[in-house]
Phi, psi and omega in degrees: 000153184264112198231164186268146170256133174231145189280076195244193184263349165220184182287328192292319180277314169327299193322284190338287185270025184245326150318290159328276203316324182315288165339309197263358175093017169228055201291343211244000168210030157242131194222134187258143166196130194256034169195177190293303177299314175301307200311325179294291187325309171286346157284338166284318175292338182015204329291124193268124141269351176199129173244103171288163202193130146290076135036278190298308166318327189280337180300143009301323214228113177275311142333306139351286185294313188309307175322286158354287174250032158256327151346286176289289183261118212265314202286337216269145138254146183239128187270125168252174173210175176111189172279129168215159165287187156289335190253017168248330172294309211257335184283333188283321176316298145357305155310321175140338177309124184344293197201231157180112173267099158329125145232147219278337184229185165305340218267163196290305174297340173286322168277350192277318208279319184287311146332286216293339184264350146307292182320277194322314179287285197317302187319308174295309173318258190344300181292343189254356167258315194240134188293318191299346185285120181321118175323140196264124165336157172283168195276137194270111189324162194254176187281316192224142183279152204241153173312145147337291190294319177294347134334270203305265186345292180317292172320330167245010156296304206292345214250358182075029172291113158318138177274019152291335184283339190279236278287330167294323200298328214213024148075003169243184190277199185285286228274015176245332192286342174252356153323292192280333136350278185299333159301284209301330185284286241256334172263294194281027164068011155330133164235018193197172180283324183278332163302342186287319178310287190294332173286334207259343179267352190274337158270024153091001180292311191259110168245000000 
């Protein structure tokens, strides 16, 4: 079977985000690792089709790294995520790399949330390539239907929006945008903002 490796910055967050895939309907082929040394070892063991990556790991030379384990594993691809410019985006492109997913800060949800929309794109590769990757549950109705505005909120939990910037985005204060957070986490059975991410992408909210 075929797996995403994802590259994160502690154990605790790998936990985090191997939770995300579970959520989203891939317990069995996303593997978390938090150093240099796992990531190789699990790329020796293959076969790896996407190795997601925190940006910051990756550092001094991201390029480097990219060159590096397209070298070695040619069939593997690497996505990255986190803060970056543009022109750090387009030299990993440039390199060989998938892509860049942006997250607007440094912060554990904010990459959690950006990791979980990693999963969701490797996961569409895998399926438009590989015969053998388990079929995704059918997508499951949700219990309560959510407000406009919780919509509006949602939309920008997905996007790593802080919620000052959503409240800015949509004219309201900081403390109404977690007002309405905390509803939407509570009709999808949410306990966090990237679970709230990964049910919404697994039910068809967020496509």
């Amino acid at each position: 079977m075929k797996t995403i490796v994802v590259y994160a910055r502690t154990a605790h967050t790998g936990k985090q985000i191997s939770a995300c895939a579970t959520h989203i309907g891939l317990p069995q082929i996303v593997k978390a690792v938090d150093c240099i040394p796992a990531l190789f070892i699990a790329l020796r063991r293959g076969p790896v089709d996407v190795v997601l990556v925190d940006v910051a790991l990756a550092a001094p030379d991201p390029v480097k790294f990219t060159r590096t384990v397209r070298t070695r594993y040619p069939r593997t691809g690497v996505l990255f995520t986190g803060a970056a410019d543009p022109r750090t985006a387009a030299t990993v492109a440039a390199a060989g790399a998938l892509g860049f997913i942006k997250a607007r800060s440094g912060g554990a949800d904010d990459l959690l949330v950006a990791f979980a929309h990693a999963i969701v794109l490797a996961r569409t590769s895998l399926v438009n390539t590989a015969g053998d990757v388990p079929r995704q549950r059918p997508l499951q109705p949700l219990p309560m239907r959510l407000s406009e505005r919780e919509v509006q909120v949602l939309a920008g939990l997905t996007e790593g929006k802080p919620n000052a910037e959503i409240g800015r985005d949509l004219f309201v204060s900081e403390d109404t945008v977690k007002t309405h957070a905390k509803r939407l986490y509570r009709k999808l059975g949410a306990r966090d903002r990237a679970h709230a991410v990964a049910i919404a992408f697994r039910s068809g909210l967020i496509s």
